[in-house]
JSON list of C-alpha atoms in Angstrom, two decimals:
[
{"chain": "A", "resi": 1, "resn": "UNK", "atom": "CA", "xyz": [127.32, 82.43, 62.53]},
{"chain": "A", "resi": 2, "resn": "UNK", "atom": "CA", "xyz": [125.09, 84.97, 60.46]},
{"chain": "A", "resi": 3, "resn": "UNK", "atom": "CA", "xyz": [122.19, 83.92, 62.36]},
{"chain": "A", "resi": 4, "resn": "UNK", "atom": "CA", "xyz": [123.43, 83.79, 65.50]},
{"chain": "A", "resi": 5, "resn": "UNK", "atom": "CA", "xyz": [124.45, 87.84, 64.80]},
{"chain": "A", "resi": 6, "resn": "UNK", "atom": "CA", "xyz": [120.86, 88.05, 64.08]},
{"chain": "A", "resi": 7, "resn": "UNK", "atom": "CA", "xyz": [119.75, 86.49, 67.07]},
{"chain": "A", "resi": 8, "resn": "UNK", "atom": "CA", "xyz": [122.64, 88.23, 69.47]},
{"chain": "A", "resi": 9, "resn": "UNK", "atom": "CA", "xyz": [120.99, 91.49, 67.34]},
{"chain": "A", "resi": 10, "resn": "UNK", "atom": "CA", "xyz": [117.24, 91.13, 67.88]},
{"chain": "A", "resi": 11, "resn": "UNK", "atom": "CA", "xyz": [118.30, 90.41, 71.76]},
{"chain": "A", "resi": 12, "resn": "UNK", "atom": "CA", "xyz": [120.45, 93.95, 72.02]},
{"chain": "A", "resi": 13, "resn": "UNK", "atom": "CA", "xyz": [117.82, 95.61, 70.67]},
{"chain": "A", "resi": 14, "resn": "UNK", "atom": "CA", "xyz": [115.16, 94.07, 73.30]},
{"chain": "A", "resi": 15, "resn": "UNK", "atom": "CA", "xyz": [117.58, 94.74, 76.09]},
{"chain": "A", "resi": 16, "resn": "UNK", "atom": "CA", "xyz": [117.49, 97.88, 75.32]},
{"chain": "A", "resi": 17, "resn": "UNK", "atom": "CA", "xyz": [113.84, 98.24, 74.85]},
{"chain": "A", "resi": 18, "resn": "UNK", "atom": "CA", "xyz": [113.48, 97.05, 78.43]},
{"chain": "A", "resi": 19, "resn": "UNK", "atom": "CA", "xyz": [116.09, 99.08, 79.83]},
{"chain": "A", "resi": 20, "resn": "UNK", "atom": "CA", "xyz": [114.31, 102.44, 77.71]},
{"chain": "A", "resi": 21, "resn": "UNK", "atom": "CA", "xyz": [110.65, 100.97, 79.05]},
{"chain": "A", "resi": 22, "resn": "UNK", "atom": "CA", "xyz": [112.05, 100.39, 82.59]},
{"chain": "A", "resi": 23, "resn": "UNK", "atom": "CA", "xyz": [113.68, 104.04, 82.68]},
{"chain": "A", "resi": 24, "resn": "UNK", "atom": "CA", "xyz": [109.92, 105.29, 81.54]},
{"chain": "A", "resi": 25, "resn": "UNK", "atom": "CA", "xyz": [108.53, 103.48, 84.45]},
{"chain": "A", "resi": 26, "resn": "UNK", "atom": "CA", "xyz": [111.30, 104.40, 87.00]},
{"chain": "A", "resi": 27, "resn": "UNK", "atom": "CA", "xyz": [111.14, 108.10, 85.75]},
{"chain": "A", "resi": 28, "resn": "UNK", "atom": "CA", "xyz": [107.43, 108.42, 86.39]},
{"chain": "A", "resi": 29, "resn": "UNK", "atom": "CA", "xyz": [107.65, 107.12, 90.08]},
{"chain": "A", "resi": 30, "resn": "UNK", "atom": "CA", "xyz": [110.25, 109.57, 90.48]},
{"chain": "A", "resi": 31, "resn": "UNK", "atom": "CA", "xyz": [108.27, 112.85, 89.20]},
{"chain": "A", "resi": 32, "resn": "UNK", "atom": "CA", "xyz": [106.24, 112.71, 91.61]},
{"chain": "A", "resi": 33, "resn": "UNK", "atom": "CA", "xyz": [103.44, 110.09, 91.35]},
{"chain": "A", "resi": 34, "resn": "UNK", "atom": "CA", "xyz": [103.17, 108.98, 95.32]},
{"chain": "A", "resi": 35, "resn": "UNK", "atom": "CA", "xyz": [103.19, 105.43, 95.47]},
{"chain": "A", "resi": 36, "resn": "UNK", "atom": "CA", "xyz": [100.64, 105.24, 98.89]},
{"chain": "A", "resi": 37, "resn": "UNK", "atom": "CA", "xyz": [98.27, 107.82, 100.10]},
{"chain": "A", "resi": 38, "resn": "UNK", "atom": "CA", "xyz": [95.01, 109.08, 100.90]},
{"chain": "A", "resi": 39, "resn": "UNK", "atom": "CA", "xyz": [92.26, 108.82, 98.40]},
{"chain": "A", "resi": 40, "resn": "UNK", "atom": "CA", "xyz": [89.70, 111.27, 99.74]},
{"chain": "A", "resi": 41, "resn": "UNK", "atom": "CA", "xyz": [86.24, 110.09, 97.90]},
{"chain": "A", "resi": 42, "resn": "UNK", "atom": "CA", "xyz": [84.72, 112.95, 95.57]},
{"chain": "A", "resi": 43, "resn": "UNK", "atom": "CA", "xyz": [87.80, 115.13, 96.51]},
{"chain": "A", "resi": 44, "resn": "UNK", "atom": "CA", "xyz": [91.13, 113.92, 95.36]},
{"chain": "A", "resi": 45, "resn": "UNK", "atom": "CA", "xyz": [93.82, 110.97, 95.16]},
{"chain": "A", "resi": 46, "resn": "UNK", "atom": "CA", "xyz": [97.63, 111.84, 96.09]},
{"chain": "A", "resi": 47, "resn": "UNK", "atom": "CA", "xyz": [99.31, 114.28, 94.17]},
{"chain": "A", "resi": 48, "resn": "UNK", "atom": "CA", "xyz": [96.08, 115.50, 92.50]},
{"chain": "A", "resi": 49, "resn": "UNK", "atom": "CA", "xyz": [92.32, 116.97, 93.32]},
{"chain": "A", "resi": 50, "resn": "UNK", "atom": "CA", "xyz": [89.80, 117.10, 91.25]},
{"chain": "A", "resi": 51, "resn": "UNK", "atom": "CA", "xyz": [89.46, 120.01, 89.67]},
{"chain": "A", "resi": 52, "resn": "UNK", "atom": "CA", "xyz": [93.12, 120.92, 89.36]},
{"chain": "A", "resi": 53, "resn": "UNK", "atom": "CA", "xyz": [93.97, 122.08, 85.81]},
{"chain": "A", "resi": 54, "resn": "UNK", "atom": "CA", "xyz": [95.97, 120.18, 83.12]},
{"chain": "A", "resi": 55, "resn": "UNK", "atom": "CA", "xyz": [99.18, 122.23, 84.16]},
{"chain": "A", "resi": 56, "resn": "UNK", "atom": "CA", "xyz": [98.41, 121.34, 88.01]},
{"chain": "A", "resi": 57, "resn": "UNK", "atom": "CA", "xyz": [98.46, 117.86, 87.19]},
{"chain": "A", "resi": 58, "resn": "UNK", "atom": "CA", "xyz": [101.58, 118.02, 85.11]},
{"chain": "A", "resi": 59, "resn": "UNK", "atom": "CA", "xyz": [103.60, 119.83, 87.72]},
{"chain": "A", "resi": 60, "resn": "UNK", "atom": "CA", "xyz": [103.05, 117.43, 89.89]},
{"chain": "A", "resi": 61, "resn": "UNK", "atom": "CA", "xyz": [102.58, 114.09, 87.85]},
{"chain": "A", "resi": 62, "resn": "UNK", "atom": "CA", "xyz": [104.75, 114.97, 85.04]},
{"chain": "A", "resi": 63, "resn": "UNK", "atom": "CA", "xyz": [104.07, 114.02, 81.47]},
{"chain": "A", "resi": 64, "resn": "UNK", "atom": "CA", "xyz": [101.38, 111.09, 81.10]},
{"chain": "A", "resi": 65, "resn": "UNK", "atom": "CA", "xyz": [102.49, 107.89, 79.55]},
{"chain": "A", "resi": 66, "resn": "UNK", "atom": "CA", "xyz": [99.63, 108.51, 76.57]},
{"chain": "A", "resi": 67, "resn": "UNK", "atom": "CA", "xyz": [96.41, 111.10, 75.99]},
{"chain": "A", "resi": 68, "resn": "UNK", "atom": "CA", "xyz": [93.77, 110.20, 73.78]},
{"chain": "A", "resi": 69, "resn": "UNK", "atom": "CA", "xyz": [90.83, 112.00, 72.73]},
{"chain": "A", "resi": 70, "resn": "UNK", "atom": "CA", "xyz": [87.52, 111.33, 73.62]},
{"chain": "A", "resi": 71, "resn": "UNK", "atom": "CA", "xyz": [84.74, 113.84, 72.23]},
{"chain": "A", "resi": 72, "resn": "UNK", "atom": "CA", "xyz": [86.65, 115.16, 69.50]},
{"chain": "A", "resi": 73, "resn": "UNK", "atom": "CA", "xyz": [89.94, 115.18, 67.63]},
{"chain": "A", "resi": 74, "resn": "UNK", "atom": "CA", "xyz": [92.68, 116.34, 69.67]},
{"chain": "A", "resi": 75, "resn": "UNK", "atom": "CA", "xyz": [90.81, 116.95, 73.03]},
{"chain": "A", "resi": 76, "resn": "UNK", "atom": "CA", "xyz": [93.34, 114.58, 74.95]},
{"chain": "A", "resi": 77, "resn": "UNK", "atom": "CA", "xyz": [90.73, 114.39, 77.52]},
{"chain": "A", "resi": 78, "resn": "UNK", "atom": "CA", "xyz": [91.83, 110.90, 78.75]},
{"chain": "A", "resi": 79, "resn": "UNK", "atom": "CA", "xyz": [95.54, 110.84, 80.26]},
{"chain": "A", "resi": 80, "resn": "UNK", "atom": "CA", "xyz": [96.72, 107.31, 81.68]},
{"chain": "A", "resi": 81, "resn": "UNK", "atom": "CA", "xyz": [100.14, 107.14, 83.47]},
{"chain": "A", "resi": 82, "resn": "UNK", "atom": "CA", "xyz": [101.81, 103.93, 83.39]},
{"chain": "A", "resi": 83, "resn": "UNK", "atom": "CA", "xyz": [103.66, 103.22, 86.78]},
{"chain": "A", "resi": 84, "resn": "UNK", "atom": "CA", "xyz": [105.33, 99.03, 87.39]},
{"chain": "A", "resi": 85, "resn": "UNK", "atom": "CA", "xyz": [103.08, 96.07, 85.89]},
{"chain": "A", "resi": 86, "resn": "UNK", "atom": "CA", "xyz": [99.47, 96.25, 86.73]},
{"chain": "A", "resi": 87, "resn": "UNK", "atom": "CA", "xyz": [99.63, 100.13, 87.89]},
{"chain": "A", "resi": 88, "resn": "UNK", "atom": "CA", "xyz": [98.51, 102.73, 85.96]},
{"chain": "A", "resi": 89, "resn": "UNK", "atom": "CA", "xyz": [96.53, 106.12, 86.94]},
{"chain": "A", "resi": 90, "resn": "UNK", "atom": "CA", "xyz": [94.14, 107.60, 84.33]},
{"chain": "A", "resi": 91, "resn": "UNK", "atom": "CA", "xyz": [93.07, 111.32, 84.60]},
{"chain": "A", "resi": 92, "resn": "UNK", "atom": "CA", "xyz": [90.10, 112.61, 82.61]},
{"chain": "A", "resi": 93, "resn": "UNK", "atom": "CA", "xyz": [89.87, 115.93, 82.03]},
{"chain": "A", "resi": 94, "resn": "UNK", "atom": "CA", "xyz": [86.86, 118.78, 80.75]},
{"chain": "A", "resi": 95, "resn": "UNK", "atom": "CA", "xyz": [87.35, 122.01, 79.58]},
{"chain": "A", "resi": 96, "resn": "UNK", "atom": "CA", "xyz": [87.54, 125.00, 81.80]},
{"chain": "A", "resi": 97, "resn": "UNK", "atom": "CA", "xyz": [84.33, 125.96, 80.71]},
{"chain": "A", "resi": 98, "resn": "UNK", "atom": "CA", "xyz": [82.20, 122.90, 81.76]},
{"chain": "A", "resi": 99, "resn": "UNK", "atom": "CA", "xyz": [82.63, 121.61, 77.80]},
{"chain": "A", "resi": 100, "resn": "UNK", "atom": "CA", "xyz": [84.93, 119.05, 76.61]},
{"chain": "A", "resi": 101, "resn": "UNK", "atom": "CA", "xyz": [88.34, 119.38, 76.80]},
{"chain": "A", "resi": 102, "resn": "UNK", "atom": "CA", "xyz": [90.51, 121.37, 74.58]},
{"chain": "A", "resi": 103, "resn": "UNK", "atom": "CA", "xyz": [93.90, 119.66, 74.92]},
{"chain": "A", "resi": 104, "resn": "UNK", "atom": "CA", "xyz": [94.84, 123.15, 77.20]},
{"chain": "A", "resi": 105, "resn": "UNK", "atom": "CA", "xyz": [96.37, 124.00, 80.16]},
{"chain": "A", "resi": 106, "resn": "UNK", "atom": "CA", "xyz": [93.32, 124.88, 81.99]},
{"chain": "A", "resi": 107, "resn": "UNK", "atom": "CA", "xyz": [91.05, 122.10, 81.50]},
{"chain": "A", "resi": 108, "resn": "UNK", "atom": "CA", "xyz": [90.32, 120.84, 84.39]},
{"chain": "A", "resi": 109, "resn": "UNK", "atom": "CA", "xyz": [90.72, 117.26, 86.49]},
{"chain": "A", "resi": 110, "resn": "UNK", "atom": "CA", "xyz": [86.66, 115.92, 86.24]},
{"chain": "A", "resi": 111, "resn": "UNK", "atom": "CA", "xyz": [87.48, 112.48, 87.06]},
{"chain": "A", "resi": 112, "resn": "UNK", "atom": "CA", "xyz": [90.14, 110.09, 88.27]},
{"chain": "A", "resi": 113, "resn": "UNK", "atom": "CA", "xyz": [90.92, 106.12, 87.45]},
{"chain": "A", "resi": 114, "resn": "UNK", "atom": "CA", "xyz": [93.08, 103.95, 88.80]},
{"chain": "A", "resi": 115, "resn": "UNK", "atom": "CA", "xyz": [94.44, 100.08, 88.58]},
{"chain": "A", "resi": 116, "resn": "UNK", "atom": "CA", "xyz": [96.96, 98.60, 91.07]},
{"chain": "A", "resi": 117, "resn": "UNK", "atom": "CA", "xyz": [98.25, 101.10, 93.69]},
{"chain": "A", "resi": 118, "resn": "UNK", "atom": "CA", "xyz": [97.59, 99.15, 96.41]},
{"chain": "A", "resi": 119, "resn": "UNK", "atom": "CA", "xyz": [98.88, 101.37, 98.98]},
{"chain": "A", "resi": 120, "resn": "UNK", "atom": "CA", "xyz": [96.05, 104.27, 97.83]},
{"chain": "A", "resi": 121, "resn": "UNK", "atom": "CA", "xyz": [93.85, 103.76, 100.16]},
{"chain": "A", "resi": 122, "resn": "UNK", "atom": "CA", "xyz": [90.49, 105.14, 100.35]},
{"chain": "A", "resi": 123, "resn": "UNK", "atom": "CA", "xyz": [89.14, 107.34, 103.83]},
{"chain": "A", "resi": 124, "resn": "UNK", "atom": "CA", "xyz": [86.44, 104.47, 103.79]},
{"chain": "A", "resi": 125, "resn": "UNK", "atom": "CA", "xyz": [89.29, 102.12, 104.21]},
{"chain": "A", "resi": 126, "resn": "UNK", "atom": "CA", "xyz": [89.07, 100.42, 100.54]},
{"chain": "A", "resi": 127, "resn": "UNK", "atom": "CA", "xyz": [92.25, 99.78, 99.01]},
{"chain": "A", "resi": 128, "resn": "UNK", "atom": "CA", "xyz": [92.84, 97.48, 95.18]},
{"chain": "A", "resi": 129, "resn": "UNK", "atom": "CA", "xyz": [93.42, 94.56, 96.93]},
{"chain": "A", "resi": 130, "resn": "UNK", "atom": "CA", "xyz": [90.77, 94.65, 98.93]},
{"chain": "A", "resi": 131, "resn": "UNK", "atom": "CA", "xyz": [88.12, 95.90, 95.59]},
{"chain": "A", "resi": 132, "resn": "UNK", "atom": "CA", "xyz": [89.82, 93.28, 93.72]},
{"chain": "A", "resi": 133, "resn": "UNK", "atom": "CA", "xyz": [89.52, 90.15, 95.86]},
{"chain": "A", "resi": 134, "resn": "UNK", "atom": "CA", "xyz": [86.97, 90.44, 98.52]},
{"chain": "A", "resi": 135, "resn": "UNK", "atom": "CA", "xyz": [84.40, 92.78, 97.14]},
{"chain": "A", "resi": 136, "resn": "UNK", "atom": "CA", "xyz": [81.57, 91.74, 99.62]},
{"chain": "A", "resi": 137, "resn": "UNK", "atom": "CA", "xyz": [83.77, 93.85, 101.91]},
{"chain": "A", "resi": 138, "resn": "UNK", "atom": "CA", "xyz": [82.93, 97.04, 99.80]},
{"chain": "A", "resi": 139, "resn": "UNK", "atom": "CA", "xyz": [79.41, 97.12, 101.36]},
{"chain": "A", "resi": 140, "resn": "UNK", "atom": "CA", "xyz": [80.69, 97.56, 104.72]},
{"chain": "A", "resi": 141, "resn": "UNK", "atom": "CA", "xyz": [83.04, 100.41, 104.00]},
{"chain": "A", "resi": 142, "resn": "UNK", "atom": "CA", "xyz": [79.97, 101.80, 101.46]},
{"chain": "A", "resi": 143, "resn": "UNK", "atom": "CA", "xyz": [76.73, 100.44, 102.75]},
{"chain": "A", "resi": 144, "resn": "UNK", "atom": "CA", "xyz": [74.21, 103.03, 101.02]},
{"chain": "A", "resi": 145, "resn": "UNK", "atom": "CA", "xyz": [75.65, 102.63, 97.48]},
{"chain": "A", "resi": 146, "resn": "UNK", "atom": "CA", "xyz": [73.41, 104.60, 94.80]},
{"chain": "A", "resi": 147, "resn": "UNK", "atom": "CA", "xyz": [74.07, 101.89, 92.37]},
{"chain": "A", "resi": 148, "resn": "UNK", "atom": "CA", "xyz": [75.28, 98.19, 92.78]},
{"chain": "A", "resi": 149, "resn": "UNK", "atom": "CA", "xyz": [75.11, 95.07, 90.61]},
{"chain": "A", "resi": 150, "resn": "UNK", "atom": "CA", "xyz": [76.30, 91.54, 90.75]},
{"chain": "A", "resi": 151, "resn": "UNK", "atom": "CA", "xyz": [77.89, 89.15, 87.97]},
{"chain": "A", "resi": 152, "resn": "UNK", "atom": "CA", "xyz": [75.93, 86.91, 86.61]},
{"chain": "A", "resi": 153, "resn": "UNK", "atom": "CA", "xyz": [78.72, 84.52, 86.39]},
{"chain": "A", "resi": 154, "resn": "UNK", "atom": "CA", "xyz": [80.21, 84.81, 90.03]},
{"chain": "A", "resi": 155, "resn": "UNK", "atom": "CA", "xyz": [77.60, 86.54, 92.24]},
{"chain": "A", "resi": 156, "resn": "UNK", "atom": "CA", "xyz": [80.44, 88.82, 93.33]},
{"chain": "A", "resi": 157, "resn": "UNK", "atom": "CA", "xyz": [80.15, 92.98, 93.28]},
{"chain": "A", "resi": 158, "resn": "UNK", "atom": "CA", "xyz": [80.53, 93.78, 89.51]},
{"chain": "A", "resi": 159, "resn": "UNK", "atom": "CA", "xyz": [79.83, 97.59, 90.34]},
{"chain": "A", "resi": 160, "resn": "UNK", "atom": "CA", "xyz": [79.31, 99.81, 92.91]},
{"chain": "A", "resi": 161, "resn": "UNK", "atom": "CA", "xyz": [78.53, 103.68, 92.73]},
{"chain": "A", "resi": 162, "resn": "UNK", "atom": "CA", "xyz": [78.24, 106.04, 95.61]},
{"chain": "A", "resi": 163, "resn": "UNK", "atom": "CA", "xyz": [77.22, 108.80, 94.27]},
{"chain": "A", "resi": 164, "resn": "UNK", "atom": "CA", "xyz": [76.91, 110.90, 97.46]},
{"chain": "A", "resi": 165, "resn": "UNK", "atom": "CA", "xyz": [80.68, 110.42, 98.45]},
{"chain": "A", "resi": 166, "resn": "UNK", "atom": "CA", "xyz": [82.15, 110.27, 94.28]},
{"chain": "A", "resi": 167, "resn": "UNK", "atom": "CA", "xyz": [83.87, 106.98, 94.51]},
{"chain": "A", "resi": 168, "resn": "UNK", "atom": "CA", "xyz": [83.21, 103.84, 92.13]},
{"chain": "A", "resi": 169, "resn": "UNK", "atom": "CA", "xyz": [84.55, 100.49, 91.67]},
{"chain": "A", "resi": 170, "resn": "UNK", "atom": "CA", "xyz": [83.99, 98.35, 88.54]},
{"chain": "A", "resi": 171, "resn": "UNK", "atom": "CA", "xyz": [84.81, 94.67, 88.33]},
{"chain": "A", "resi": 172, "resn": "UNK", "atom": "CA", "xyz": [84.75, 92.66, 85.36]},
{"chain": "A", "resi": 173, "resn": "UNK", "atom": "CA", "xyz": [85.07, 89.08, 85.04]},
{"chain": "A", "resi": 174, "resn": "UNK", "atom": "CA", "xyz": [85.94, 87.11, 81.78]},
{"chain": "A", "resi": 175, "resn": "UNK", "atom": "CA", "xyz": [84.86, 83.89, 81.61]},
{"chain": "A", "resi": 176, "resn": "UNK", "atom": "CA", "xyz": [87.35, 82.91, 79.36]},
{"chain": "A", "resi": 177, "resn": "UNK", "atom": "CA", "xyz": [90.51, 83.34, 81.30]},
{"chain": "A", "resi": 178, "resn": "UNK", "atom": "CA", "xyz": [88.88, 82.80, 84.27]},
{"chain": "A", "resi": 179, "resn": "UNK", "atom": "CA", "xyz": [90.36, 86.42, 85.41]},
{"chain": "A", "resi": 180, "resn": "UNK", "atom": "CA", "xyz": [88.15, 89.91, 86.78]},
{"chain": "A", "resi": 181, "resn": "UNK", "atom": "CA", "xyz": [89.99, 93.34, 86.20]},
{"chain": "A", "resi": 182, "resn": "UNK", "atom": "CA", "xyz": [89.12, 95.66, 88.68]},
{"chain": "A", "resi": 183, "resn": "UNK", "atom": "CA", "xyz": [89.04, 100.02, 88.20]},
{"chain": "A", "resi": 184, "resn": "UNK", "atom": "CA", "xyz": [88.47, 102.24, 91.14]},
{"chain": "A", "resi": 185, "resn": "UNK", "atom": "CA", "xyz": [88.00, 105.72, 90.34]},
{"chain": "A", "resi": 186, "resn": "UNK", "atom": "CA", "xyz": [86.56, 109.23, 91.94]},
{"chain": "A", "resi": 187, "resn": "UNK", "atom": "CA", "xyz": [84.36, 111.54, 90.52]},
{"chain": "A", "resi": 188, "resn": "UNK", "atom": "CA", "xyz": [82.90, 115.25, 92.08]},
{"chain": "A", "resi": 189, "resn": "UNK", "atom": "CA", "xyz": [80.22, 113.83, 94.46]},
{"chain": "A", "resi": 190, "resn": "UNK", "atom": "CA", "xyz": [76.52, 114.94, 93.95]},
{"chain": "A", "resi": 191, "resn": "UNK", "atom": "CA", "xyz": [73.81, 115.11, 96.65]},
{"chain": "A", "resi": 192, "resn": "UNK", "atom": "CA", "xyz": [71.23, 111.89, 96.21]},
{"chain": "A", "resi": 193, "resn": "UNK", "atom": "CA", "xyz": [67.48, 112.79, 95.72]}
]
């Protein structure tokens, strides 16, 4: 009986971790994070431009799931907001003075990640789904990539920059579990010499 209080214990206590984690999830698809959209390359995704400040992106994403720091201790230049499984949107920020971030409300948006959010879709046409299983199909909707390079263990797209337009896609396949994880992210685009 002891250990089946245990048991009947250790099971409340993950029901309500999953109810608490669900409510997290729920709560940041309801502050405002749009679940489709426009992603305009080198200009914005929806719900946030680049070069919005920290504040900007809070009023209209609400608080981020986790910040880390990335050049030095307490930056919280890297914001990633969990959304369901396999979703998450991950904001990089500078500070308002071209330096690193300062953890502030006007640092500014410099770049912007994302994984999942299928309905995003790109004003080249370029969704996850379509990054993420048919990459040949990236070279149609970006046929003058600045960089682009193949996996040596599938052939397929491993990377594509376009530089001129501010859009990436990274691919990367482990051989192990036989699975590729797939980022798409924009960035302020830059003329090409």
């Amino acid at each position: 009986m002891k250990n089946l209080k245990s048991i009947l214990s250790i099971s409340l206590v993950c029901s309500v971790f999953a109810v608490s984690t669900w409510a997290e999830v729920v709560s940041k698809v309801e502050l405002g994070i749009p679940k489709s959209g426009v992603v305009v390359e080198g200009i914005g995704v929806p719900g946030v431009d680049l070069g919005d400040t920290r504040e900007e992106v809070l009023t209209s994403y609400g608080e981020p799931t986790q910040c880390t720091s990335v050049a030095s201790i307490g930056d919280m230049a890297s914001c990633v907001y969990r959304l369901d499984i396999g979703e998450q949107v991950s904001i990089r920020y500078r500070g308002a003075d071209g330096r690193d971030a300062q953890n502030s409300q006007n640092d500014i948006v410099q770049s912007i990640r994302w994984i999942g959010m299928d309905e995003w879709i790109t004003s080249a046409g370029v969704n996850y789904n379509l990054a993420h299983n048919h990459s040949e199909a990236l070279l149609d909707a970006y046929p003058d990539p600045t960089l682009l390079s193949r996996s040596h263990f599938t052939g397929e797209i491993s990377r594509l920059i376009d530089v001129a337009q501010g859009f990436t896609v990274s691919r990367s396949y482990n051989p192990y579990s036989n699975r590729t994880s797939t980022r798409l992210s924009i960035f302020p685009a830059r003329p090409v010499q």
